[in-house]
mmCIF file of C-alpha atoms and ligand atoms in Angstrom:
data_model
loop_
_atom_site.group_PDB
_atom_site.id
_atom_site.type_symbol
_atom_site.label_atom_id
_atom_site.label_comp_id
_atom_site.label_asym_id
_atom_site.label_seq_id
_atom_site.Cartn_x
_atom_site.Cartn_y
_atom_site.Cartn_z
ATOM 1 C CA MET A 1 0.054 0.035 -0.058
ATOM 2 C CA LYS A 2 1.297 3.359 -0.949
ATOM 3 C CA PRO A 3 2.092 5.620 2.082
ATOM 4 C CA LEU A 4 -0.611 8.272 2.772
ATOM 5 C CA HIS A 5 0.057 12.072 2.475
ATOM 6 C CA PRO A 6 -1.362 13.626 5.555
ATOM 7 C CA LEU A 7 -3.738 15.651 3.361
ATOM 8 C CA GLU A 8 -5.577 12.406 2.510
ATOM 9 C CA GLN A 9 -7.164 12.091 5.942
ATOM 10 C CA GLU A 10 -8.670 15.635 5.483
ATOM 11 C CA PRO A 11 -12.524 15.637 4.973
ATOM 12 C CA LEU A 12 -13.640 16.950 1.560
ATOM 13 C CA PRO A 13 -15.042 20.404 1.581
ATOM 14 C CA PRO A 14 -18.728 20.627 0.804
ATOM 15 C CA ILE A 15 -19.579 21.585 -2.882
ATOM 16 C CA ASP A 16 -22.404 23.882 -3.701
ATOM 17 C CA ARG A 17 -21.833 24.036 -7.421
ATOM 18 C CA MET A 18 -19.695 22.772 -10.274
ATOM 19 C CA ASP A 19 -19.266 24.133 -13.892
ATOM 20 C CA PHE A 20 -17.097 23.339 -16.873
ATOM 21 C CA ILE A 21 -15.797 26.376 -18.787
ATOM 22 C CA THR A 22 -13.736 25.805 -21.864
ATOM 23 C CA VAL A 23 -11.375 28.505 -22.909
ATOM 24 C CA ARG A 24 -9.269 28.927 -26.006
ATOM 25 C CA LEU A 25 -6.311 31.284 -25.908
ATOM 26 C CA PRO A 26 -4.159 32.079 -28.991
ATOM 27 C CA PHE A 27 -0.437 31.275 -28.628
ATOM 28 C CA VAL A 28 2.145 33.918 -29.306
ATOM 29 C CA HIS A 29 4.041 31.505 -31.440
ATOM 30 C CA ALA A 30 2.675 28.204 -32.911
ATOM 31 C CA PHE A 31 3.994 25.427 -30.761
ATOM 32 C CA GLY A 32 5.505 22.760 -32.942
ATOM 33 C CA THR A 33 6.589 19.276 -31.810
ATOM 34 C CA SER A 34 7.429 16.064 -33.757
ATOM 35 C CA VAL A 35 3.808 15.106 -33.574
ATOM 36 C CA GLN A 36 1.665 18.233 -33.970
ATOM 37 C CA THR A 37 1.716 21.806 -34.067
ATOM 38 C CA TRP A 38 -0.779 23.873 -31.910
ATOM 39 C CA THR A 39 -1.623 27.476 -32.469
ATOM 40 C CA ASN A 40 -3.813 27.991 -29.500
ATOM 41 C CA LYS A 41 -4.398 26.617 -25.965
ATOM 42 C CA GLU A 42 -7.696 24.994 -25.538
ATOM 43 C CA ALA A 43 -8.169 24.058 -21.942
ATOM 44 C CA LEU A 44 -11.242 22.438 -19.974
ATOM 45 C CA LEU A 45 -11.514 24.356 -16.609
ATOM 46 C CA LEU A 46 -13.526 23.050 -13.717
ATOM 47 C CA ARG A 47 -15.009 25.683 -11.437
ATOM 48 C CA VAL A 48 -15.882 24.539 -7.931
ATOM 49 C CA ALA A 49 -18.022 26.834 -5.569
ATOM 50 C CA SER A 50 -18.248 26.148 -1.757
ATOM 51 C CA GLY A 51 -19.849 28.883 0.317
ATOM 52 C CA SER A 52 -17.941 32.150 -0.632
ATOM 53 C CA GLU A 53 -14.836 30.119 -2.044
ATOM 54 C CA VAL A 54 -14.361 29.440 -5.833
ATOM 55 C CA ALA A 55 -11.558 27.163 -6.753
ATOM 56 C CA TRP A 56 -10.358 26.175 -10.263
ATOM 57 C CA GLY A 57 -8.877 23.062 -11.741
ATOM 58 C CA GLU A 58 -7.352 22.976 -15.234
ATOM 59 C CA CYS A 59 -7.373 19.885 -17.152
ATOM 60 C CA VAL A 60 -4.041 19.659 -19.191
ATOM 61 C CA ALA A 61 -5.622 17.501 -21.996
ATOM 62 C CA ASP A 62 -5.456 18.984 -25.562
ATOM 63 C CA PRO A 63 -8.697 18.966 -27.673
ATOM 64 C CA ASP A 64 -6.875 16.214 -29.859
ATOM 65 C CA PRO A 65 -5.218 12.822 -28.870
ATOM 66 C CA TYR A 66 -1.843 13.755 -30.289
ATOM 67 C CA TYR A 67 0.189 14.120 -27.119
ATOM 68 C CA ALA A 68 -1.949 11.740 -24.988
ATOM 69 C CA TYR A 69 -5.041 9.560 -25.471
ATOM 70 C CA GLU A 70 -7.056 11.806 -23.252
ATOM 71 C CA THR A 71 -8.763 14.967 -24.918
ATOM 72 C CA THR A 72 -10.927 17.740 -23.492
ATOM 73 C CA GLN A 73 -13.991 15.792 -24.570
ATOM 74 C CA THR A 74 -13.005 12.450 -22.930
ATOM 75 C CA ALA A 75 -12.098 14.429 -19.758
ATOM 76 C CA ARG A 76 -15.545 16.099 -19.687
ATOM 77 C CA HIS A 77 -17.256 12.618 -20.147
ATOM 78 C CA ILE A 78 -14.933 10.898 -17.488
ATOM 79 C CA ILE A 79 -15.276 13.775 -14.932
ATOM 80 C CA LYS A 80 -19.082 14.086 -15.360
ATOM 81 C CA ASP A 81 -20.063 10.539 -15.519
ATOM 82 C CA PHE A 82 -17.679 8.788 -13.357
ATOM 83 C CA LEU A 83 -15.522 11.004 -11.217
ATOM 84 C CA LEU A 84 -17.978 13.596 -9.891
ATOM 85 C CA PRO A 85 -20.582 10.890 -8.670
ATOM 86 C CA VAL A 86 -17.662 9.602 -6.451
ATOM 87 C CA VAL A 87 -16.907 12.940 -4.981
ATOM 88 C CA GLU A 88 -20.347 13.009 -3.396
ATOM 89 C CA GLN A 89 -19.888 9.715 -1.824
ATOM 90 C CA SER A 90 -16.399 10.220 -0.390
ATOM 91 C CA ARG A 91 -15.837 11.531 3.163
ATOM 92 C CA THR A 92 -12.072 12.269 2.913
ATOM 93 C CA LEU A 93 -9.591 13.075 0.009
ATOM 94 C CA GLY A 94 -8.067 9.572 0.572
ATOM 95 C CA ASP A 95 -11.469 7.962 0.097
ATOM 96 C CA LEU A 96 -11.869 9.913 -3.032
ATOM 97 C CA LEU A 97 -8.593 8.851 -4.478
ATOM 98 C CA VAL A 98 -9.027 5.085 -3.607
ATOM 99 C CA ALA A 99 -12.394 5.279 -5.401
ATOM 100 C CA PHE A 100 -10.842 6.945 -8.433
ATOM 101 C CA ARG A 101 -8.538 4.089 -8.843
ATOM 102 C CA HIS A 102 -11.722 2.058 -9.913
ATOM 103 C CA VAL A 103 -11.500 4.137 -13.106
ATOM 104 C CA ARG A 104 -8.545 2.898 -15.196
ATOM 105 C CA GLY A 105 -6.278 5.586 -16.703
ATOM 106 C CA HIS A 106 -7.635 9.009 -17.469
ATOM 107 C CA GLY A 107 -5.186 10.671 -15.152
ATOM 108 C CA MET A 108 -5.779 14.117 -16.786
ATOM 109 C CA ALA A 109 -9.484 14.040 -15.850
ATOM 110 C CA LYS A 110 -8.626 12.762 -12.187
ATOM 111 C CA ALA A 111 -5.967 15.433 -11.854
ATOM 112 C CA THR A 112 -8.541 18.126 -12.710
ATOM 113 C CA VAL A 113 -10.939 17.048 -10.017
ATOM 114 C CA GLU A 114 -8.285 16.306 -7.330
ATOM 115 C CA ASN A 115 -6.372 19.528 -7.940
ATOM 116 C CA ALA A 116 -9.558 21.736 -7.691
ATOM 117 C CA LEU A 117 -10.537 20.127 -4.459
ATOM 118 C CA ILE A 118 -7.074 20.509 -2.906
ATOM 119 C CA VAL A 119 -6.830 24.213 -3.956
ATOM 120 C CA LEU A 120 -10.295 24.628 -2.461
ATOM 121 C CA MET A 121 -9.103 23.169 0.761
ATOM 122 C CA ALA A 122 -6.093 25.443 0.804
ATOM 123 C CA GLN A 123 -8.468 28.456 0.303
ATOM 124 C CA ARG A 124 -10.810 27.265 3.028
ATOM 125 C CA HIS A 125 -7.808 26.844 5.452
ATOM 126 C CA GLY A 126 -6.561 30.407 4.315
ATOM 127 C CA VAL A 127 -3.138 28.970 3.366
ATOM 128 C CA ALA A 128 -1.108 28.829 0.174
ATOM 129 C CA LEU A 129 -1.296 25.559 -1.732
ATOM 130 C CA HIS A 130 2.393 24.788 -1.130
ATOM 131 C CA THR A 131 1.886 25.200 2.626
ATOM 132 C CA LEU A 132 -1.083 22.899 2.648
ATOM 133 C CA LEU A 133 1.115 20.258 0.773
ATOM 134 C CA GLY A 134 3.725 20.744 3.382
ATOM 135 C CA TYR A 135 6.484 22.608 1.788
ATOM 136 C CA PRO A 136 7.964 26.027 2.552
ATOM 137 C CA ALA A 137 8.066 28.696 -0.142
ATOM 138 C CA ARG A 138 11.059 28.815 -2.262
ATOM 139 C CA LYS A 139 11.940 30.341 -5.595
ATOM 140 C CA ILE A 140 11.334 27.933 -8.567
ATOM 141 C CA MET A 141 13.986 27.495 -11.308
ATOM 142 C CA SER A 142 12.660 28.394 -14.751
ATOM 143 C CA GLY A 143 12.910 26.539 -17.887
ATOM 144 C CA ILE A 144 11.772 27.141 -21.457
ATOM 145 C CA SER A 145 10.508 24.838 -24.117
ATOM 146 C CA ILE A 146 11.130 26.154 -27.614
ATOM 147 C CA GLY A 147 8.906 24.418 -30.264
ATOM 148 C CA LEU A 148 10.165 23.391 -33.787
ATOM 149 C CA ARG A 149 11.141 26.371 -35.943
ATOM 150 C CA GLU A 150 11.232 26.856 -39.814
ATOM 151 C CA THR A 151 14.956 27.583 -39.849
ATOM 152 C CA PRO A 152 17.939 27.140 -37.648
ATOM 153 C CA ASP A 153 18.365 30.968 -37.509
ATOM 154 C CA GLU A 154 14.861 31.308 -36.108
ATOM 155 C CA LEU A 155 15.679 28.644 -33.459
ATOM 156 C CA LEU A 156 18.988 30.520 -32.719
ATOM 157 C CA ASP A 157 17.102 33.863 -32.200
ATOM 158 C CA ALA A 158 14.565 32.033 -29.867
ATOM 159 C CA VAL A 159 17.578 30.584 -27.776
ATOM 160 C CA HIS A 160 19.150 33.863 -27.700
ATOM 161 C CA ALA A 161 16.166 35.594 -26.308
ATOM 162 C CA ALA A 162 15.819 32.792 -23.628
ATOM 163 C CA VAL A 163 19.542 33.229 -22.517
ATOM 164 C CA GLN A 164 18.999 36.979 -22.373
ATOM 165 C CA LYS A 165 16.117 36.289 -19.999
ATOM 166 C CA ARG A 166 18.383 34.057 -17.877
ATOM 167 C CA TYR A 167 16.320 30.918 -18.069
ATOM 168 C CA HIS A 168 17.913 28.165 -16.157
ATOM 169 C CA ARG A 169 17.659 25.676 -18.931
ATOM 170 C CA VAL A 170 16.602 25.668 -22.622
ATOM 171 C CA LYS A 171 14.715 22.773 -24.173
ATOM 172 C CA MET A 172 14.422 22.498 -27.848
ATOM 173 C CA LYS A 173 12.102 20.253 -29.625
ATOM 174 C CA ILE A 174 13.679 18.012 -32.286
ATOM 175 C CA LYS A 175 12.438 15.620 -34.897
ATOM 176 C CA LYS A 176 13.989 13.749 -37.915
ATOM 177 C CA GLY A 177 15.555 16.207 -40.145
ATOM 178 C CA LYS A 178 15.607 18.892 -37.475
ATOM 179 C CA ASP A 179 17.979 17.283 -34.935
ATOM 180 C CA VAL A 180 21.732 16.643 -34.890
ATOM 181 C CA GLU A 181 22.710 19.620 -37.069
ATOM 182 C CA TRP A 182 20.296 22.003 -35.421
ATOM 183 C CA VAL A 183 21.589 21.001 -31.926
ATOM 184 C CA ALA A 184 25.206 21.459 -33.256
ATOM 185 C CA ARG A 185 24.320 25.018 -34.382
ATOM 186 C CA VAL A 186 22.802 25.888 -31.004
ATOM 187 C CA ARG A 187 25.678 24.388 -28.929
ATOM 188 C CA ASP A 188 28.336 26.134 -31.264
ATOM 189 C CA ARG A 189 26.770 29.574 -30.556
ATOM 190 C CA PHE A 190 25.828 28.816 -26.885
ATOM 191 C CA ALA A 191 28.561 26.796 -25.389
ATOM 192 C CA ASP A 192 27.478 27.160 -21.752
ATOM 193 C CA VAL A 193 23.682 27.034 -21.988
ATOM 194 C CA ARG A 194 21.991 24.081 -20.038
ATOM 195 C CA LEU A 195 20.453 22.560 -23.052
ATOM 196 C CA MET A 196 18.181 19.551 -23.509
ATOM 197 C CA VAL A 197 16.132 18.202 -26.501
ATOM 198 C CA ASP A 198 12.595 16.569 -26.534
ATOM 199 C CA ALA A 199 11.710 14.188 -29.422
ATOM 200 C CA ASN A 200 8.156 13.423 -28.262
ATOM 201 C CA GLY A 201 8.641 9.920 -29.311
ATOM 202 C CA GLY A 202 9.649 10.513 -32.874
ATOM 203 C CA TYR A 203 12.470 7.884 -33.247
ATOM 204 C CA THR A 204 12.789 4.146 -33.073
ATOM 205 C CA LEU A 205 15.774 1.878 -32.113
ATOM 206 C CA ASP A 206 16.679 1.705 -35.785
ATOM 207 C CA ASP A 207 17.831 5.455 -35.276
ATOM 208 C CA THR A 208 20.083 4.505 -32.465
ATOM 209 C CA ASP A 209 23.387 5.402 -34.324
ATOM 210 C CA HIS A 210 21.971 8.682 -35.319
ATOM 211 C CA LEU A 211 20.779 9.438 -31.885
ATOM 212 C CA LYS A 212 24.217 8.645 -30.488
ATOM 213 C CA LYS A 213 25.563 11.667 -32.387
ATOM 214 C CA LEU A 214 23.736 13.770 -29.800
ATOM 215 C CA ASP A 215 26.261 12.506 -27.144
ATOM 216 C CA ALA A 216 28.682 15.053 -28.584
ATOM 217 C CA PHE A 217 26.789 18.086 -27.362
ATOM 218 C CA ASP A 218 26.841 17.817 -23.518
ATOM 219 C CA LEU A 219 23.102 17.850 -23.298
ATOM 220 C CA MET A 220 21.367 17.633 -19.899
ATOM 221 C CA MET A 221 19.078 14.918 -21.207
ATOM 222 C CA ILE A 222 17.157 13.596 -24.200
ATOM 223 C CA GLU A 223 13.493 13.518 -23.443
ATOM 224 C CA GLN A 224 11.278 10.673 -24.702
ATOM 225 C CA PRO A 225 13.289 9.711 -27.881
ATOM 226 C CA LEU A 226 11.264 6.592 -28.545
ATOM 227 C CA SER A 227 7.519 5.624 -28.563
ATOM 228 C CA TYR A 228 5.056 7.104 -26.057
ATOM 229 C CA SER A 229 4.060 3.560 -25.104
ATOM 230 C CA ASP A 230 7.560 2.091 -24.606
ATOM 231 C CA ILE A 231 9.879 1.614 -21.581
ATOM 232 C CA VAL A 232 11.885 -1.527 -22.524
ATOM 233 C CA GLN A 233 13.385 -0.088 -25.720
ATOM 234 C CA HIS A 234 14.382 3.095 -23.883
ATOM 235 C CA ALA A 235 16.395 0.818 -21.575
ATOM 236 C CA THR A 236 18.266 -0.590 -24.586
ATOM 237 C CA LEU A 237 18.868 2.820 -25.892
ATOM 238 C CA GLN A 238 20.034 4.263 -22.540
ATOM 239 C CA LYS A 239 22.708 1.541 -22.313
ATOM 240 C CA GLN A 240 24.315 2.712 -25.490
ATOM 241 C CA MET A 241 24.144 6.470 -24.728
ATOM 242 C CA ARG A 242 26.116 8.691 -22.333
ATOM 243 C CA THR A 243 23.465 11.295 -22.368
ATOM 244 C CA PRO A 244 20.688 10.768 -19.764
ATOM 245 C CA LEU A 245 17.372 9.722 -21.225
ATOM 246 C CA CYS A 246 14.283 11.389 -19.546
ATOM 247 C CA LEU A 247 10.729 9.843 -19.883
ATOM 248 C CA ASP A 248 7.721 11.791 -20.303
ATOM 249 C CA GLU A 249 4.856 10.312 -22.361
ATOM 250 C CA SER A 250 5.724 6.695 -21.214
ATOM 251 C CA ILE A 251 5.093 7.365 -17.516
ATOM 252 C CA LEU A 252 1.481 7.549 -16.421
ATOM 253 C CA THR A 253 1.575 6.064 -12.949
ATOM 254 C CA VAL A 254 4.025 5.477 -10.108
ATOM 255 C CA ASP A 255 4.213 1.823 -11.301
ATOM 256 C CA ASP A 256 5.404 2.937 -14.781
ATOM 257 C CA ALA A 257 7.994 5.128 -12.979
ATOM 258 C CA ARG A 258 9.149 2.093 -10.899
ATOM 259 C CA ALA A 259 9.386 -0.171 -13.983
ATOM 260 C CA ALA A 260 11.390 2.513 -15.825
ATOM 261 C CA ILE A 261 13.824 2.920 -13.024
ATOM 262 C CA ASP A 262 14.172 -0.849 -12.495
ATOM 263 C CA LEU A 263 14.988 -1.321 -16.183
ATOM 264 C CA GLY A 264 17.281 1.408 -16.407
ATOM 265 C CA ALA A 265 15.153 3.126 -19.143
ATOM 266 C CA CYS A 266 15.964 6.610 -17.897
ATOM 267 C CA ARG A 267 18.006 8.581 -15.425
ATOM 268 C CA ILE A 268 15.598 11.582 -15.282
ATOM 269 C CA LEU A 269 11.839 11.765 -15.031
ATOM 270 C CA ASN A 270 9.575 14.443 -16.237
ATOM 271 C CA ILE A 271 6.565 14.657 -13.895
ATOM 272 C CA LYS A 272 3.530 16.307 -15.256
ATOM 273 C CA GLN A 273 1.012 16.461 -12.600
ATOM 274 C CA GLY A 274 -1.790 16.264 -15.084
ATOM 275 C CA ARG A 275 -0.437 13.242 -16.876
ATOM 276 C CA VAL A 276 0.128 11.230 -13.815
ATOM 277 C CA GLY A 277 -3.242 11.848 -12.097
ATOM 278 C CA GLY A 278 -2.693 14.855 -9.891
ATOM 279 C CA LEU A 279 -0.789 16.508 -7.124
ATOM 280 C CA LEU A 280 -0.417 13.677 -4.627
ATOM 281 C CA GLU A 281 0.516 10.973 -7.304
ATOM 282 C CA SER A 282 3.158 13.563 -8.547
ATOM 283 C CA ILE A 283 4.589 13.906 -4.956
ATOM 284 C CA ARG A 284 4.658 10.153 -4.583
ATOM 285 C CA MET A 285 6.407 9.702 -7.833
ATOM 286 C CA ALA A 286 8.983 12.333 -7.004
ATOM 287 C CA ALA A 287 9.619 10.715 -3.584
ATOM 288 C CA LEU A 288 10.174 7.287 -5.278
ATOM 289 C CA ALA A 289 12.602 8.825 -7.747
ATOM 290 C CA ALA A 290 14.562 10.604 -5.038
ATOM 291 C CA GLU A 291 14.940 7.264 -3.137
ATOM 292 C CA ARG A 292 16.296 5.657 -6.264
ATOM 293 C CA GLY A 293 18.612 8.512 -7.163
ATOM 294 C CA ILE A 294 16.537 9.702 -10.138
ATOM 295 C CA GLU A 295 16.248 13.536 -10.586
ATOM 296 C CA VAL A 296 12.838 14.933 -11.542
ATOM 297 C CA TRP A 297 11.448 18.149 -12.853
ATOM 298 C CA SER A 298 7.917 19.586 -13.461
ATOM 299 C CA GLY A 299 6.745 19.381 -17.150
ATOM 300 C CA GLY A 300 4.357 21.717 -18.637
ATOM 301 C CA MET A 301 1.424 21.476 -20.988
ATOM 302 C CA ASP A 302 1.327 25.200 -22.010
ATOM 303 C CA GLU A 303 -1.193 25.796 -19.229
ATOM 304 C CA THR A 304 -3.158 28.966 -18.633
ATOM 305 C CA GLY A 305 -2.278 30.886 -15.473
ATOM 306 C CA ILE A 306 -4.317 28.298 -13.371
ATOM 307 C CA GLY A 307 -2.188 25.163 -14.290
ATOM 308 C CA ARG A 308 0.993 27.267 -14.402
ATOM 309 C CA ALA A 309 0.413 28.435 -10.870
ATOM 310 C CA LEU A 310 -0.293 24.802 -9.685
ATOM 311 C CA ASN A 311 2.940 23.549 -11.261
ATOM 312 C CA ILE A 312 4.805 26.375 -9.492
ATOM 313 C CA HIS A 313 3.449 25.366 -6.155
ATOM 314 C CA LEU A 314 4.148 21.586 -6.740
ATOM 315 C CA GLN A 315 7.824 22.520 -7.481
ATOM 316 C CA THR A 316 8.238 23.484 -3.899
ATOM 317 C CA ALA A 317 8.674 19.943 -3.027
ATOM 318 C CA PRO A 318 12.391 19.379 -2.425
ATOM 319 C CA SER A 319 12.692 16.418 -4.767
ATOM 320 C CA PHE A 320 12.039 18.739 -7.792
ATOM 321 C CA THR A 321 15.766 19.343 -8.346
ATOM 322 C CA LEU A 322 16.001 20.289 -11.958
ATOM 323 C CA PRO A 323 14.557 23.373 -13.708
ATOM 324 C CA GLY A 324 11.114 22.387 -15.257
ATOM 325 C CA ASP A 325 8.975 23.646 -18.189
ATOM 326 C CA THR A 326 7.840 26.690 -16.225
ATOM 327 C CA SER A 327 8.317 29.940 -18.216
ATOM 328 C CA GLU A 328 6.947 33.402 -18.354
ATOM 329 C CA THR A 329 3.335 33.756 -19.233
ATOM 330 C CA SER A 330 4.285 36.140 -22.098
ATOM 331 C CA ASN A 331 6.120 33.364 -23.734
ATOM 332 C CA TYR A 332 2.920 31.694 -24.510
ATOM 333 C CA PHE A 333 0.136 34.255 -24.363
ATOM 334 C CA HIS A 334 -0.574 37.950 -25.268
ATOM 335 C CA GLU A 335 -2.845 37.899 -22.416
ATOM 336 C CA ASP A 336 -3.822 35.181 -19.910
ATOM 337 C CA ILE A 337 -7.152 34.712 -17.814
ATOM 338 C CA ALA A 338 -5.257 34.859 -14.539
ATOM 339 C CA ASP A 339 -3.279 37.444 -12.626
ATOM 340 C CA PRO A 340 -0.457 37.901 -11.818
ATOM 341 C CA PRO A 341 1.431 36.720 -14.871
ATOM 342 C CA VAL A 342 4.533 34.457 -14.359
ATOM 343 C CA VAL A 343 7.694 36.471 -14.743
ATOM 344 C CA LEU A 344 11.385 35.796 -14.179
ATOM 345 C CA ASP A 345 13.386 37.793 -11.778
ATOM 346 C CA GLU A 346 16.851 39.162 -12.807
ATOM 347 C CA ASN A 347 18.477 35.812 -12.071
ATOM 348 C CA GLY A 348 15.779 33.753 -13.872
ATOM 349 C CA PHE A 349 13.860 32.640 -10.910
ATOM 350 C CA ILE A 350 10.078 32.483 -10.438
ATOM 351 C CA ALA A 351 8.474 33.546 -7.133
ATOM 352 C CA ILE A 352 5.657 31.655 -5.641
ATOM 353 C CA PRO A 353 2.308 33.491 -5.971
ATOM 354 C CA THR A 354 1.240 34.590 -2.490
ATOM 355 C CA GLY A 355 -2.197 34.314 -0.923
ATOM 356 C CA PRO A 356 -4.644 31.442 -0.152
ATOM 357 C CA GLY A 357 -4.826 28.539 -2.634
ATOM 358 C CA LEU A 358 -2.884 29.155 -5.927
ATOM 359 C CA GLY A 359 -2.404 32.864 -5.118
ATOM 360 C CA ILE A 360 -3.995 33.915 -8.408
ATOM 361 C CA THR A 361 -7.198 35.642 -9.403
ATOM 362 C CA LEU A 362 -9.133 35.269 -12.602
ATOM 363 C CA ASP A 363 -10.007 38.302 -14.575
ATOM 364 C CA PRO A 364 -13.633 38.076 -15.445
ATOM 365 C CA HIS A 365 -13.447 39.995 -18.557
ATOM 366 C CA ARG A 366 -10.485 38.137 -20.039
ATOM 367 C CA LEU A 367 -12.229 34.777 -18.928
ATOM 368 C CA GLU A 368 -15.427 35.902 -20.795
ATOM 369 C CA ARG A 369 -13.381 36.808 -23.947
ATOM 370 C CA TYR A 370 -11.604 33.397 -24.247
ATOM 371 C CA THR A 371 -14.558 31.212 -23.197
ATOM 372 C CA ILE A 372 -15.834 29.043 -25.975
ATOM 373 C CA ALA A 373 -18.206 26.799 -24.029
ATOM 374 C CA ARG A 374 -19.746 26.487 -20.574
ATOM 375 C CA GLU A 375 -21.796 23.730 -18.866
ATOM 376 C CA HIS A 376 -23.362 23.681 -15.556
ATOM 377 C CA ILE A 377 -22.688 20.229 -14.059
ATOM 378 C CA ARG A 378 -24.416 20.153 -10.631
HETATM 379 MG MG1 LIG B 401 7.949 16.170 -23.312
#
């Protein structure tokens, strides 16, 4: 049995009303990966009202199944028809999480509900989310994820801008035809930048000799080079490469993480709280990784200010030792639905938003402007 987080014994707060609100925010730059290019962020939000408090959960699923099998539509279905009925029958957060296990998979849907309830609990206690989770405030390291660009010069410009901003690490997306030579160009111009690449599963073991060329560039890691559903072949590849491999898409549960660590499939884990089913599963996974000498960082799903703030609070957990995908709001959106926007200080760090819960407020006008659908659930 997994050890309980103290929060799991807390009674669930009473819920007066729940609504889905779907927003669509245009990106400043189209975000290209080896599998898909997105020009805007569509997010399913869960609004939970309890007395005078309103808390928000953001589902990290995309409207399409190109990063993960879950979509905003599958999440709506799973939340409404299978997860929310359980909320009403659960006494504590722990009861709820046990009942959620009856639903197989759908971590993004589960995380939406769990996270909204935990944020609501923090608000009702009048404390910041990180305090409720048990972690003191600390500044968070920043990291930027640069999508695929049309030309190497455009990529170099983007890396230059990130270095000027003092991001603690730069991630560039790669795919076949935009990999070794593009990395060489970046490394040639930015010898000291902490650099990593993310392939989003774009290669196979047939590409091993090609991928091994990346060992020449002193990368922090190569993220998810092989299939989204594989662990074993990553172990085969890791044995042949000096550069640490990091798994993202392949890791949906703590059991996946344990399998990957046992097999030597990676030396680093990207923990996206949405992908793994919420805050508490993320904390468990990070603790397992720390026990086994595996470093972790918090991945991003280009979230609005709601999910972005949640990821910042999660990274106060001491086992998040590497810079994550948390970057400035302006890197993604001309305007966001939440205030304050995430900004970097002069040394590239990000401050924890202060105040109860996430420490953010939603601007009603901007929320209205970007809302494309709403649904009263109960
Ligand atoms: Mg990734």
